[in-house]
Amino acid sequence: MENKAFHKASVLFNRASTAPTIVEAVQFHGIRITKNDALVKEIVELYRSSTLDELVHNSHLAAKHLQEVGLMESVVPLIDTAPSTNGYIVNFVVKEPKALNLGVKAGISTNGDADMSLNGGRQSLFGRGEAVNSSYTYTVKGDHSFNLSFTKPRLGWQKYSNISASLFRAISYLPWNHSNCEENAVVLGYNGQIMKNILHQIKFNALWRTLRATDDAAFSVREHAGHIMKFSVENAVGFDNRDRPILATRGILGVLSFFLGKFSFIFNSTSRIVGSTLTYCS
């Protein structure tokens, strides 16, 4: 394959809608850790391509989706002819995600508070697009927090859904009421699509908070010291037909959110974003 010359898809696309096509094989070049069953789920639709135009289009969609679900860092699809009549072989030249991503960030706010964060993560941990990320933040005041999150995508042809879980722990001093606060939280979530343009998200939040009053705390603060558990459920349904998520030139994004908290706390919200092309007249 190294000695062959390949041309851009624009040379053929929309010009070969009647050319019959039979996909004989799909090959990946550069695979180390990605599991075979994950790859099969992502490219099975290519074998249903009946024309060359359809094969070019589906190969582009497959390459894009492999990156978006986190299986690959970069993907280049190459379509080659096969010895048989109307036969083609689809090659994907891929680069898998890095073994480990590490980062350090330091910052200072306008009121003089400084903090430092350590971040680490791994993409496609078990070879099926799973992502693990963690962060630790420490401030000059002595506050610190830790976060660990895990995301697993649902693999398949053009499927955009995932499940996630996050653990959070924060210990901080609250100067306004002279107390120490410790928070431990668990967040479970699901993101998916009901239909092509209809999005759905649901989250379950659980928080365990401990408030410890210091010797300088007022009595009104002391009476609220101790442990408390809070639970909440967030559900959101959205409609999105924008041409792109950032600076859209056309389309509509609408989101309806429902929040149910402990003690029968209910909150609803709606938001709409409309994009359109402006016409300038001289």
Short mmCIF file of C-alpha atoms in Angstrom, two decimals:
data_model
loop_
_atom_site.label_atom_id
_atom_site.label_comp_id
_atom_site.label_asym_id
_atom_site.label_seq_id
_atom_site.Cartn_x
_atom_site.Cartn_y
_atom_site.Cartn_z
CA MET A 1 0.00 0.00 0.00
CA GLU A 2 2.98 2.30 0.51
CA ASN A 3 3.76 2.41 -3.21
CA LYS A 4 0.23 3.24 -4.31
CA ALA A 5 -1.06 6.71 -5.09
CA PHE A 6 -4.37 7.74 -3.55
CA HIS A 7 -6.52 10.69 -4.58
CA LYS A 8 -8.82 12.91 -2.55
CA ALA A 9 -12.42 11.82 -2.14
CA SER A 10 -13.61 14.96 -3.96
CA VAL A 11 -12.29 13.49 -7.22
CA LEU A 12 -14.97 10.76 -7.16
CA PHE A 13 -17.64 11.84 -4.71
CA ASN A 14 -21.01 12.64 -6.32
CA ARG A 15 -19.68 11.30 -9.62
CA ALA A 16 -19.93 7.57 -8.96
CA SER A 17 -23.49 7.18 -7.72
CA THR A 18 -24.17 4.42 -10.26
CA ALA A 19 -20.89 2.52 -9.88
CA PRO A 20 -21.71 -0.85 -8.22
CA THR A 21 -19.55 -1.66 -5.23
CA ILE A 22 -18.74 -4.76 -3.21
CA VAL A 23 -16.63 -4.29 -0.08
CA GLU A 24 -14.41 -7.35 0.21
CA ALA A 25 -12.34 -6.35 3.23
CA VAL A 26 -11.78 -3.63 5.81
CA GLN A 27 -8.26 -3.36 7.19
CA PHE A 28 -6.75 -1.31 10.01
CA HIS A 29 -3.12 -0.22 10.09
CA GLY A 30 -1.62 0.93 13.40
CA ILE A 31 -3.73 -1.07 15.86
CA ARG A 32 -2.09 -2.00 19.17
CA ILE A 33 -4.64 -2.06 21.99
CA THR A 34 -8.04 -1.55 20.36
CA LYS A 35 -10.23 -4.65 20.58
CA ASN A 36 -11.45 -6.38 17.44
CA ASP A 37 -15.11 -6.46 18.53
CA ALA A 38 -15.05 -2.67 18.94
CA LEU A 39 -13.74 -2.19 15.40
CA VAL A 40 -16.32 -4.58 13.93
CA LYS A 41 -19.18 -2.61 15.52
CA GLU A 42 -17.84 0.62 14.06
CA ILE A 43 -17.38 -0.49 10.43
CA VAL A 44 -20.05 -3.14 9.84
CA GLU A 45 -22.18 -0.69 7.83
CA LEU A 46 -19.42 -0.34 5.23
CA TYR A 47 -20.24 -3.82 3.92
CA ARG A 48 -23.75 -2.61 3.05
CA SER A 49 -22.46 0.09 0.69
CA SER A 50 -23.85 -0.62 -2.77
CA THR A 51 -22.29 2.23 -4.77
CA LEU A 52 -18.89 3.87 -4.78
CA ASP A 53 -20.37 7.20 -3.69
CA GLU A 54 -22.00 5.50 -0.73
CA LEU A 55 -18.75 3.77 0.19
CA VAL A 56 -16.79 7.05 0.12
CA HIS A 57 -19.42 8.73 2.29
CA ASN A 58 -19.64 5.85 4.78
CA SER A 59 -15.85 5.58 5.04
CA HIS A 60 -15.70 9.25 6.01
CA LEU A 61 -18.45 8.78 8.62
CA ALA A 62 -16.70 5.74 10.08
CA ALA A 63 -13.35 7.55 10.35
CA LYS A 64 -14.99 10.55 12.00
CA HIS A 65 -16.93 8.41 14.48
CA LEU A 66 -13.84 6.41 15.48
CA GLN A 67 -12.26 9.66 16.65
CA GLU A 68 -15.37 11.11 18.27
CA VAL A 69 -16.01 8.09 20.51
CA GLY A 70 -12.37 8.06 21.63
CA LEU A 71 -11.17 4.87 19.96
CA MET A 72 -8.62 6.70 17.81
CA GLU A 73 -6.68 9.94 17.92
CA SER A 74 -6.53 10.24 14.12
CA VAL A 75 -7.95 8.19 11.24
CA VAL A 76 -7.31 8.37 7.49
CA PRO A 77 -9.55 6.18 5.28
CA LEU A 78 -8.05 4.88 2.04
CA ILE A 79 -10.14 2.99 -0.53
CA ASP A 80 -8.29 0.54 -2.76
CA THR A 81 -9.48 -1.67 -5.58
CA ALA A 82 -9.69 -5.45 -5.18
CA PRO A 83 -8.83 -8.07 -7.84
CA SER A 84 -12.50 -9.02 -8.30
CA THR A 85 -14.99 -7.06 -10.40
CA ASN A 86 -16.48 -4.08 -8.54
CA GLY A 87 -14.55 -5.12 -5.45
CA TYR A 88 -12.94 -2.66 -3.03
CA ILE A 89 -10.80 -2.82 0.10
CA VAL A 90 -11.11 -0.09 2.72
CA ASN A 91 -7.94 0.68 4.67
CA PHE A 92 -7.93 2.80 7.83
CA VAL A 93 -4.54 4.23 8.78
CA VAL A 94 -4.99 5.04 12.45
CA LYS A 95 -3.16 6.50 15.40
CA GLU A 96 -4.36 5.29 18.78
CA PRO A 97 -4.59 7.60 21.81
CA LYS A 98 -1.54 8.21 23.95
CA ALA A 99 -0.88 5.81 26.79
CA LEU A 100 -1.19 8.56 29.40
CA ASN A 101 -1.88 12.29 29.42
CA LEU A 102 -0.48 14.40 32.25
CA GLY A 103 -0.75 18.10 32.92
CA VAL A 104 -0.02 20.76 35.52
CA LYS A 105 -1.84 24.07 35.78
CA ALA A 106 -1.31 26.99 38.14
CA GLY A 107 -3.54 30.02 38.43
CA ILE A 108 -4.36 33.08 40.46
CA SER A 109 -7.70 34.87 40.76
CA THR A 110 -8.39 38.60 40.95
CA ASN A 111 -8.79 38.46 44.72
CA GLY A 112 -5.33 36.94 45.15
CA ASP A 113 -6.26 33.27 45.62
CA ALA A 114 -3.77 30.92 43.97
CA ASP A 115 -4.16 27.24 43.19
CA MET A 116 -2.37 24.43 41.41
CA SER A 117 -3.96 21.50 39.60
CA LEU A 118 -2.54 18.15 38.57
CA ASN A 119 -4.40 16.36 35.78
CA GLY A 120 -4.03 12.88 34.36
CA GLY A 121 -6.04 10.71 32.02
CA ARG A 122 -6.11 7.72 29.76
CA GLN A 123 -8.21 7.34 26.62
CA SER A 124 -9.45 3.93 25.42
CA LEU A 125 -8.28 2.32 28.64
CA PHE A 126 -9.49 -1.20 27.83
CA GLY A 127 -9.45 -0.84 24.05
CA ARG A 128 -13.12 0.06 23.65
CA GLY A 129 -13.08 3.86 23.97
CA GLU A 130 -13.28 4.03 27.76
CA ALA A 131 -11.85 7.24 29.22
CA VAL A 132 -10.51 7.77 32.74
CA ASN A 133 -9.59 11.24 33.98
CA SER A 134 -8.48 12.46 37.38
CA SER A 135 -7.50 15.81 38.85
CA TYR A 136 -6.19 17.12 42.14
CA THR A 137 -6.35 20.80 43.11
CA TYR A 138 -4.62 22.49 46.03
CA THR A 139 -4.94 26.14 47.04
CA VAL A 140 -2.64 28.36 49.10
CA LYS A 141 -5.38 28.51 51.75
CA GLY A 142 -5.04 24.79 52.32
CA ASP A 143 -8.20 23.71 50.48
CA HIS A 144 -7.89 20.70 48.24
CA SER A 145 -10.15 18.61 46.03
CA PHE A 146 -9.93 15.37 44.07
CA ASN A 147 -12.01 14.22 41.11
CA LEU A 148 -12.07 10.88 39.30
CA SER A 149 -14.31 10.26 36.28
CA PHE A 150 -14.96 7.32 33.98
CA THR A 151 -16.79 7.37 30.64
CA LYS A 152 -17.73 4.46 28.41
CA PRO A 153 -19.21 5.07 24.94
CA ARG A 154 -21.83 2.87 23.34
CA LEU A 155 -20.13 1.60 20.21
CA GLY A 156 -21.91 1.00 16.93
CA TRP A 157 -22.57 2.62 13.58
CA GLN A 158 -23.12 6.36 14.21
CA LYS A 159 -24.20 5.82 17.81
CA TYR A 160 -23.61 8.83 20.04
CA SER A 161 -24.31 7.78 23.60
CA ASN A 162 -22.29 7.01 26.70
CA ILE A 163 -22.53 6.26 30.39
CA SER A 164 -20.38 8.03 32.95
CA ALA A 165 -19.51 7.97 36.63
CA SER A 166 -17.66 10.56 38.71
CA LEU A 167 -16.31 10.61 42.25
CA PHE A 168 -15.57 13.93 43.91
CA ARG A 169 -14.03 14.84 47.26
CA ALA A 170 -13.33 18.36 48.52
CA ILE A 171 -12.08 19.69 51.84
CA SER A 172 -12.20 23.44 52.42
CA TYR A 173 -12.32 26.10 55.12
CA LEU A 174 -15.26 28.52 55.03
CA PRO A 175 -14.08 31.82 56.53
CA TRP A 176 -17.51 33.47 56.43
CA ASN A 177 -18.92 31.03 59.02
CA HIS A 178 -15.68 29.78 60.64
CA SER A 179 -16.17 26.13 59.80
CA ASN A 180 -14.54 23.31 57.86
CA CYS A 181 -16.53 21.65 55.11
CA GLU A 182 -15.95 18.20 53.67
CA GLU A 183 -17.91 17.05 50.63
CA ASN A 184 -18.03 13.64 48.97
CA ALA A 185 -20.11 13.23 45.82
CA VAL A 186 -21.05 10.58 43.28
CA VAL A 187 -22.52 11.45 39.88
CA LEU A 188 -23.92 8.83 37.50
CA GLY A 189 -24.96 9.92 34.03
CA TYR A 190 -26.23 8.85 30.64
CA ASN A 191 -25.97 10.85 27.40
CA GLY A 192 -27.63 9.66 24.25
CA GLN A 193 -29.85 10.26 21.26
CA ILE A 194 -33.53 9.39 21.08
CA MET A 195 -33.55 10.23 17.37
CA LYS A 196 -31.13 11.89 14.97
CA ASN A 197 -31.67 15.43 16.25
CA ILE A 198 -33.23 14.69 19.64
CA LEU A 199 -30.76 14.45 22.53
CA HIS A 200 -31.32 13.04 26.00
CA GLN A 201 -29.32 13.36 29.20
CA ILE A 202 -30.05 12.09 32.69
CA LYS A 203 -27.94 12.39 35.86
CA PHE A 204 -28.19 11.08 39.40
CA ASN A 205 -26.31 13.08 42.03
CA ALA A 206 -25.54 12.02 45.59
CA LEU A 207 -23.72 14.29 48.05
CA TRP A 208 -22.51 13.62 51.58
CA ARG A 209 -21.52 16.85 53.32
CA THR A 210 -19.89 17.22 56.73
CA LEU A 211 -19.77 20.63 58.40
CA ARG A 212 -17.40 21.00 61.35
CA ALA A 213 -17.65 24.26 63.27
CA THR A 214 -14.48 25.77 64.78
CA ASP A 215 -14.21 27.34 68.22
CA ASP A 216 -14.84 30.78 66.69
CA ALA A 217 -18.08 29.78 64.96
CA ALA A 218 -21.37 31.34 66.04
CA PHE A 219 -24.06 29.24 67.70
CA SER A 220 -26.32 29.53 64.64
CA VAL A 221 -23.56 27.81 62.65
CA ARG A 222 -22.89 25.16 65.29
CA GLU A 223 -26.50 23.99 65.30
CA HIS A 224 -26.19 23.11 61.61
CA ALA A 225 -22.90 21.26 62.03
CA GLY A 226 -22.76 17.55 61.32
CA HIS A 227 -23.58 15.26 58.41
CA ILE A 228 -26.16 15.69 55.68
CA MET A 229 -27.05 13.64 52.59
CA LYS A 230 -28.49 15.19 49.44
CA PHE A 231 -29.86 13.48 46.33
CA SER A 232 -31.04 14.90 43.04
CA VAL A 233 -31.99 13.80 39.54
CA GLU A 234 -31.46 15.89 36.41
CA ASN A 235 -33.21 15.11 33.15
CA ALA A 236 -32.78 17.08 29.93
CA VAL A 237 -34.19 16.64 26.44
CA GLY A 238 -32.89 18.73 23.57
CA PHE A 239 -33.38 19.33 19.87
CA ASP A 240 -30.30 20.22 17.81
CA ASN A 241 -30.17 20.60 14.03
CA ARG A 242 -27.37 23.17 13.83
CA ASP A 243 -24.76 22.82 11.10
CA ARG A 244 -21.98 23.01 13.70
CA PRO A 245 -21.88 23.28 17.51
CA ILE A 246 -19.84 26.52 17.64
CA LEU A 247 -20.76 29.67 15.68
CA ALA A 248 -23.56 27.92 13.82
CA THR A 249 -24.77 29.64 10.65
CA ARG A 250 -28.15 27.88 10.65
CA GLY A 251 -30.22 25.59 12.81
CA ILE A 252 -31.84 25.56 16.23
CA LEU A 253 -30.76 24.25 19.63
CA GLY A 254 -33.48 23.89 22.24
CA VAL A 255 -33.13 22.26 25.67
CA LEU A 256 -35.81 21.44 28.24
CA SER A 257 -34.39 20.60 31.68
CA PHE A 258 -36.06 19.08 34.74
CA PHE A 259 -34.39 18.96 38.16
CA LEU A 260 -35.78 17.05 41.13
CA GLY A 261 -34.00 17.41 44.45
CA LYS A 262 -34.41 16.27 48.01
CA PHE A 263 -37.30 17.69 50.03
CA SER A 264 -39.46 17.84 46.87
CA PHE A 265 -37.39 20.57 45.27
CA ILE A 266 -38.35 20.87 41.59
CA PHE A 267 -36.75 23.12 39.00
CA ASN A 268 -37.55 23.49 35.30
CA SER A 269 -35.67 25.49 32.69
CA THR A 270 -35.73 25.98 28.94
CA SER A 271 -33.17 27.50 26.59
CA ARG A 272 -33.13 28.18 22.87
CA ILE A 273 -30.37 29.12 20.45
CA VAL A 274 -31.18 30.01 16.85
CA GLY A 275 -28.51 30.43 14.18
CA SER A 276 -29.07 32.11 10.83
CA THR A 277 -27.04 33.65 8.04
CA LEU A 278 -27.12 37.45 7.89
CA THR A 279 -27.62 39.15 4.52
CA TYR A 280 -25.64 42.35 4.00
CA CYS A 281 -26.89 44.93 1.55
CA SER A 282 -24.67 47.64 0.11
#
